[in-house]
Coordinates of C-alpha atoms and ligand atoms in Angstrom, one line a residue:
M1 CA 76.9 90.4 85.4
K2 CA 75.9 91.4 88.7
A3 CA 76.1 95.2 90.1
L4 CA 75.1 96.5 93.7
T5 CA 73.1 99.7 92.5
V6 CA 71.5 102.8 95.2
I7 CA 69.5 105.5 94.4
P8 CA 71.8 107.9 96.4
G9 CA 69.6 109.6 99.9
R10 CA 66.9 106.4 99.4
A11 CA 68.3 103.9 102.2
D12 CA 65.3 101.7 100.6
Q13 CA 66.4 101.5 97.1
V14 CA 69.1 99.2 97.4
R15 CA 69.1 96.7 94.5
I16 CA 71.5 94.1 92.9
E17 CA 71.2 94.1 89.2
D18 CA 72.4 92.5 86.5
R19 CA 74.2 94.4 83.8
A20 CA 76.0 93.6 80.5
D21 CA 79.2 93.6 81.2
P22 CA 81.7 96.2 80.8
V23 CA 83.7 96.9 77.6
P24 CA 86.9 98.2 78.0
G25 CA 88.0 101.2 75.4
P26 CA 91.6 102.0 74.5
G27 CA 94.0 102.2 77.3
E28 CA 91.3 100.5 79.4
L29 CA 91.7 97.3 81.9
L30 CA 89.3 95.1 81.9
V31 CA 89.0 93.8 85.9
E32 CA 87.1 91.0 87.2
G33 CA 85.6 92.8 90.8
R34 CA 87.1 90.4 94.2
L35 CA 86.2 92.2 96.7
L36 CA 84.1 95.5 97.8
G37 CA 85.5 97.4 101.3
I38 CA 82.2 99.3 102.7
C39 CA 82.6 102.6 104.3
G40 CA 81.2 105.1 106.0
T41 CA 80.7 107.7 102.8
D42 CA 78.8 104.6 101.7
Y43 CA 76.5 105.1 104.8
D44 CA 76.1 108.8 103.8
I45 CA 75.4 107.7 100.4
V46 CA 72.5 105.3 101.2
E47 CA 71.0 107.1 104.2
G48 CA 71.0 110.4 102.4
H49 CA 73.6 112.3 104.2
G50 CA 74.4 115.1 101.7
Y51 CA 76.5 112.7 99.6
G52 CA 76.2 110.8 96.8
W53 CA 75.5 111.3 93.1
A54 CA 73.9 109.3 90.0
P55 CA 75.9 109.7 86.6
P56 CA 74.0 113.0 85.0
G57 CA 71.1 111.6 83.3
R58 CA 70.5 108.9 85.6
E59 CA 68.7 107.7 88.8
R60 CA 70.9 104.7 89.7
L61 CA 74.8 104.6 91.2
V62 CA 76.9 101.9 91.2
I63 CA 78.4 102.4 94.8
G64 CA 81.8 101.4 96.0
H65 CA 85.4 102.7 96.0
E66 CA 86.7 100.7 98.3
S67 CA 88.4 97.9 95.4
L68 CA 89.5 95.1 94.5
G69 CA 90.1 93.3 91.3
R70 CA 91.8 91.5 89.1
V71 CA 93.1 91.8 85.5
L72 CA 90.9 90.4 82.9
T73 CA 92.7 91.8 80.0
A74 CA 94.9 94.9 79.3
P75 CA 96.2 97.0 76.5
P76 CA 99.3 95.5 75.1
G77 CA 102.1 97.9 76.3
S78 CA 100.5 98.8 79.3
G79 CA 102.3 97.5 82.0
F80 CA 99.5 95.5 83.2
E81 CA 98.8 91.8 82.1
E82 CA 95.9 89.3 82.5
G83 CA 96.4 88.5 86.8
D84 CA 97.9 91.2 88.0
L85 CA 96.2 92.6 91.5
V86 CA 95.1 95.9 91.2
V87 CA 92.6 98.7 92.9
G88 CA 91.1 102.0 90.8
I89 CA 91.6 105.1 92.4
V90 CA 88.9 106.4 92.8
R91 CA 88.9 110.5 92.0
R92 CA 89.3 111.6 88.2
P93 CA 90.1 115.3 87.4
D94 CA 87.5 117.8 86.4
P95 CA 86.9 118.8 83.1
V96 CA 88.8 122.4 83.3
P97 CA 91.1 121.2 84.2
C98 CA 92.7 123.2 87.2
T99 CA 96.1 123.5 88.1
P100 CA 95.9 120.3 90.8
C101 CA 93.6 118.4 88.5
A102 CA 96.2 119.2 85.4
H103 CA 98.9 117.9 87.3
D104 CA 97.2 114.3 88.5
E105 CA 96.2 115.6 92.1
A106 CA 92.8 115.9 90.9
D107 CA 92.3 115.4 95.4
F108 CA 93.3 118.9 95.0
C109 CA 91.1 120.4 93.0
R110 CA 90.0 123.6 92.9
N111 CA 86.9 124.2 91.2
G112 CA 84.8 121.0 92.7
R113 CA 84.3 119.6 89.5
Y114 CA 86.0 116.7 90.0
T115 CA 84.1 113.4 89.4
E116 CA 84.2 109.8 91.6
R117 CA 84.4 106.3 90.9
G118 CA 81.3 105.0 93.2
I119 CA 80.4 108.3 95.1
K120 CA 80.0 111.1 92.4
E121 CA 78.8 110.9 89.1
L122 CA 81.1 108.1 87.9
D123 CA 79.7 104.7 88.5
G124 CA 82.1 102.9 91.2
F125 CA 83.5 99.4 91.7
G126 CA 80.5 97.9 93.2
A127 CA 80.1 94.9 90.2
Q128 CA 81.2 91.8 89.1
R129 CA 83.1 93.6 86.3
W130 CA 84.3 96.9 85.9
V131 CA 87.0 99.2 83.5
T132 CA 89.8 101.6 83.9
E133 CA 91.7 104.1 82.5
T134 CA 95.1 102.1 83.0
R135 CA 96.4 105.4 84.8
Y136 CA 93.6 105.0 87.6
A137 CA 94.8 101.7 88.0
V138 CA 97.7 100.5 90.8
K139 CA 99.3 96.8 90.4
L140 CA 99.2 95.2 94.0
D141 CA 101.9 92.9 95.0
P142 CA 100.4 89.8 94.9
A143 CA 101.4 88.6 98.1
L144 CA 98.5 91.0 99.5
G145 CA 96.2 88.7 98.4
D146 CA 93.0 90.1 99.8
H147 CA 94.5 92.7 102.0
G148 CA 94.6 95.0 98.9
V149 CA 90.9 95.6 99.7
L150 CA 92.4 98.1 102.5
L151 CA 94.2 100.3 99.8
E152 CA 91.9 102.8 99.3
P153 CA 91.1 103.9 102.9
A154 CA 95.4 103.4 103.6
S155 CA 95.5 105.7 100.8
V156 CA 93.7 108.2 102.4
L157 CA 95.8 108.6 105.3
A158 CA 99.0 108.4 103.1
K159 CA 97.9 111.7 102.3
A160 CA 97.1 112.4 105.8
W161 CA 100.8 111.8 106.8
E162 CA 102.4 113.1 103.6
Q163 CA 100.6 116.6 104.5
T164 CA 101.3 116.1 108.2
D165 CA 105.4 116.0 107.8
H166 CA 105.4 118.9 104.8
F167 CA 104.1 120.7 107.8
A168 CA 106.2 119.2 110.1
T169 CA 109.1 119.9 109.0
R170 CA 108.5 123.8 109.2
T171 CA 111.3 123.9 112.1
S172 CA 114.9 122.2 113.1
W173 CA 112.5 120.4 116.0
R174 CA 110.6 117.1 114.5
P175 CA 107.7 115.6 116.0
K176 CA 107.8 112.3 118.4
V177 CA 104.5 111.7 120.0
V178 CA 101.5 111.1 118.4
L179 CA 97.9 111.1 119.7
V180 CA 94.9 109.3 117.0
T181 CA 91.3 110.5 117.7
G182 CA 89.3 107.2 117.0
A183 CA 90.1 103.5 116.4
G184 CA 87.7 102.7 113.8
P185 CA 89.5 102.1 110.4
I186 CA 90.9 105.2 109.4
G187 CA 92.8 105.4 113.2
L188 CA 93.8 102.3 112.8
F189 CA 95.6 103.0 109.5
A190 CA 97.1 106.1 111.3
A191 CA 98.5 104.7 114.0
L192 CA 100.3 102.3 111.8
L193 CA 101.2 104.9 109.8
A194 CA 102.9 106.5 113.0
V195 CA 104.2 103.4 114.3
Q196 CA 106.4 102.9 110.8
R197 CA 107.5 106.6 110.8
G198 CA 109.3 104.6 114.8
L199 CA 107.3 107.5 116.3
E200 CA 105.8 107.3 120.0
V201 CA 101.2 106.3 119.1
H202 CA 98.6 106.6 121.0
V203 CA 95.0 106.3 119.9
V204 CA 92.4 107.0 121.8
D205 CA 88.3 106.4 121.7
I206 CA 85.3 107.1 123.3
E207 CA 85.0 103.5 124.5
D208 CA 86.5 100.2 124.7
S209 CA 86.7 97.5 122.9
P210 CA 88.8 94.4 123.4
P211 CA 89.5 93.5 119.0
K212 CA 90.6 97.9 118.6
R213 CA 92.7 97.5 122.0
A214 CA 94.9 94.5 120.8
L215 CA 95.0 95.8 117.2
V216 CA 96.5 98.8 118.9
N217 CA 98.7 97.0 121.5
D218 CA 99.7 94.7 118.9
L219 CA 101.2 97.9 116.8
G220 CA 103.7 99.0 119.4
A221 CA 101.1 101.4 120.4
T222 CA 99.0 102.5 123.8
F223 CA 95.1 102.4 123.7
H224 CA 93.4 104.6 126.0
T225 CA 89.6 105.1 126.7
G226 CA 87.5 108.0 127.2
D227 CA 88.4 112.0 126.7
A228 CA 91.5 112.9 125.1
R229 CA 91.9 115.9 127.8
D230 CA 92.2 113.1 130.2
I231 CA 95.0 110.7 129.0
G232 CA 97.9 113.3 130.2
V233 CA 99.6 112.8 126.6
A234 CA 100.2 116.4 125.2
P235 CA 100.8 115.4 121.5
D236 CA 103.1 117.0 118.5
V237 CA 101.0 115.6 116.2
V238 CA 97.0 114.4 116.2
I239 CA 95.5 112.4 113.0
E240 CA 91.7 113.2 113.8
C241 CA 89.8 110.5 112.8
T242 CA 86.5 111.2 114.3
G243 CA 84.8 114.0 113.0
H244 CA 83.4 114.9 116.0
G245 CA 83.3 118.7 115.8
P246 CA 83.8 119.8 120.1
L247 CA 86.5 117.4 120.0
V248 CA 88.0 119.2 116.9
F249 CA 88.2 122.7 118.6
G250 CA 88.9 121.1 121.7
L251 CA 92.6 119.7 120.1
A252 CA 94.4 123.1 120.3
E253 CA 94.5 123.2 124.1
L254 CA 95.6 120.0 124.1
V255 CA 98.4 120.2 121.7
A256 CA 102.6 120.4 121.8
P257 CA 104.1 123.8 121.3
D258 CA 104.6 123.7 117.0
A259 CA 101.9 121.0 117.2
V260 CA 100.2 120.1 113.9
I261 CA 96.6 118.9 113.7
C262 CA 95.7 117.1 111.0
L263 CA 91.7 116.6 110.7
T264 CA 90.6 113.1 108.5
G265 CA 86.9 112.9 109.4
I266 CA 83.6 114.5 108.8
S267 CA 80.2 113.7 110.9
P268 CA 76.5 114.4 109.4
D269 CA 75.7 115.7 112.5
A270 CA 75.2 119.7 113.7
S271 CA 76.7 120.2 117.0
E272 CA 76.5 123.3 118.3
V273 CA 78.5 123.5 121.7
P274 CA 79.6 126.8 123.6
L275 CA 82.7 128.1 121.9
C276 CA 85.4 130.4 123.0
A277 CA 86.7 131.6 119.9
D278 CA 88.7 133.8 121.0
R279 CA 90.8 131.0 122.9
V280 CA 91.5 128.6 120.0
N281 CA 92.8 131.5 117.8
R282 CA 94.9 132.5 120.6
D283 CA 96.1 128.8 121.7
L284 CA 96.8 128.3 117.3
V285 CA 99.0 131.5 117.6
L286 CA 100.9 131.7 120.4
E287 CA 102.2 128.0 120.7
N288 CA 102.7 127.7 116.3
I289 CA 99.8 125.3 115.3
V290 CA 98.8 123.8 112.2
M291 CA 95.3 123.1 111.9
F292 CA 94.7 121.4 107.8
G293 CA 91.9 119.3 106.5
T294 CA 92.7 116.2 104.6
V295 CA 90.4 114.5 101.5
N296 CA 90.6 111.8 99.1
A297 CA 93.9 110.8 97.7
G298 CA 96.0 110.9 94.7
R299 CA 97.4 108.0 92.6
R300 CA 101.5 108.7 94.8
N301 CA 99.1 107.7 98.0
F302 CA 97.6 104.8 96.6
E303 CA 101.3 103.8 95.7
Q304 CA 102.6 105.0 99.6
A305 CA 100.1 103.0 100.9
A306 CA 100.7 99.5 98.8
D307 CA 104.2 100.0 100.4
V308 CA 102.7 100.4 103.9
L309 CA 100.6 97.7 103.5
A310 CA 103.7 95.6 101.9
K311 CA 105.5 96.6 105.2
A312 CA 102.4 95.9 107.4
D313 CA 102.0 92.3 109.4
P314 CA 100.0 90.6 107.4
G315 CA 98.1 88.7 110.3
W316 CA 97.2 91.9 111.8
L317 CA 96.2 93.3 107.9
D318 CA 93.9 90.6 108.5
R319 CA 92.5 91.5 111.8
L320 CA 90.8 94.2 110.5
I321 CA 88.7 92.7 108.2
T322 CA 86.5 91.9 110.7
R323 CA 83.3 90.6 108.4
R324 CA 82.7 89.5 104.5
V325 CA 78.8 89.5 103.3
P326 CA 77.5 88.5 100.1
L327 CA 76.4 91.3 97.7
E328 CA 73.0 90.6 99.2
G329 CA 74.3 91.5 102.4
F330 CA 75.7 94.8 101.5
T331 CA 73.2 96.8 103.3
D332 CA 73.7 94.6 106.5
G333 CA 77.5 95.1 105.9
L334 CA 76.3 99.2 106.4
H335 CA 75.8 99.0 110.2
K336 CA 78.9 98.3 111.9
D337 CA 78.5 95.5 115.0
E338 CA 80.4 96.7 118.0
D339 CA 83.9 95.2 117.4
D340 CA 83.2 95.0 113.5
I341 CA 86.4 97.5 111.9
K342 CA 86.3 96.8 108.3
V343 CA 83.4 94.7 106.4
V344 CA 83.6 93.9 103.0
V345 CA 81.8 92.9 100.3
D346 CA 82.5 89.4 98.5
L347 CA 81.3 90.2 94.8
W348 CA 81.2 86.8 93.9
A349 CA 79.1 85.1 97.0
Ligands
ZN401 ZN1 90.5 120.2 89.4

């Protein structure tokens, strides 16, 4: 079988390798990989932005954490059978394990010794066949088809919204207006989940993009371009999806009282800007503002995301996948075109 391997941090070392088919152990599924989504984390691993670790004792990592495959073999009585459409959960508990890891919440790991498929010390899903323990596989509605490759990025937003909902229920007041910063795939999923919650949704991006604008409008949300401070919206919730530090610290003065600001993005940049730290502190304290970060997703968030995708308009989901590349096109796929949203690798093309 063919597998897409990299040496983390060496952009010139992406390689398609012939490898022996993996053999499932007890309690494991053998899966035929179908599609692999590419995201900014993959770019950071390949380009060497301090991300990505090969399995111990090895130089190369099978990359890929946004999976979609079909079950080839499943253990009897596992609840899975041949032909099931599945996605692999990315993060695995640390060996101690810490309390969250012991409770199926490795996305909240306390000691940093967790592992991640395709990112940290475990081979990923960028292969024509892969295995996974059944408890780290999520079965999808067959009607989702290729849109199932969107499950992993959607799961990250399912967690972000689950946590936001948690903070937003601390008083009798409930949020109504949401601002999403950034209209990439993460921002678009943030908007989709907000609309499914019945909220008034605004999405702001630094530049106009007709396809992104249309996707936002077709959700019933409003697309804005330019600076978030200039759009005349005082949101109750912000889902920040750009990872742009200077923007993050400007959000505290933009939001309504009692707002929740959820940070989902990071940036390899090292922006240094003049900042009145006491003013940011004052804004947060005097307005009861919650600002929190969120990363990755647990099993229940993958399951929530499966419901989100099942409820979404299939035509809308289809427009998120703007480019399909063959295995040989992975490196090209890392570099998004202007109007690209999600680029996927067809593992058999
Ligand atoms: Zn842990």
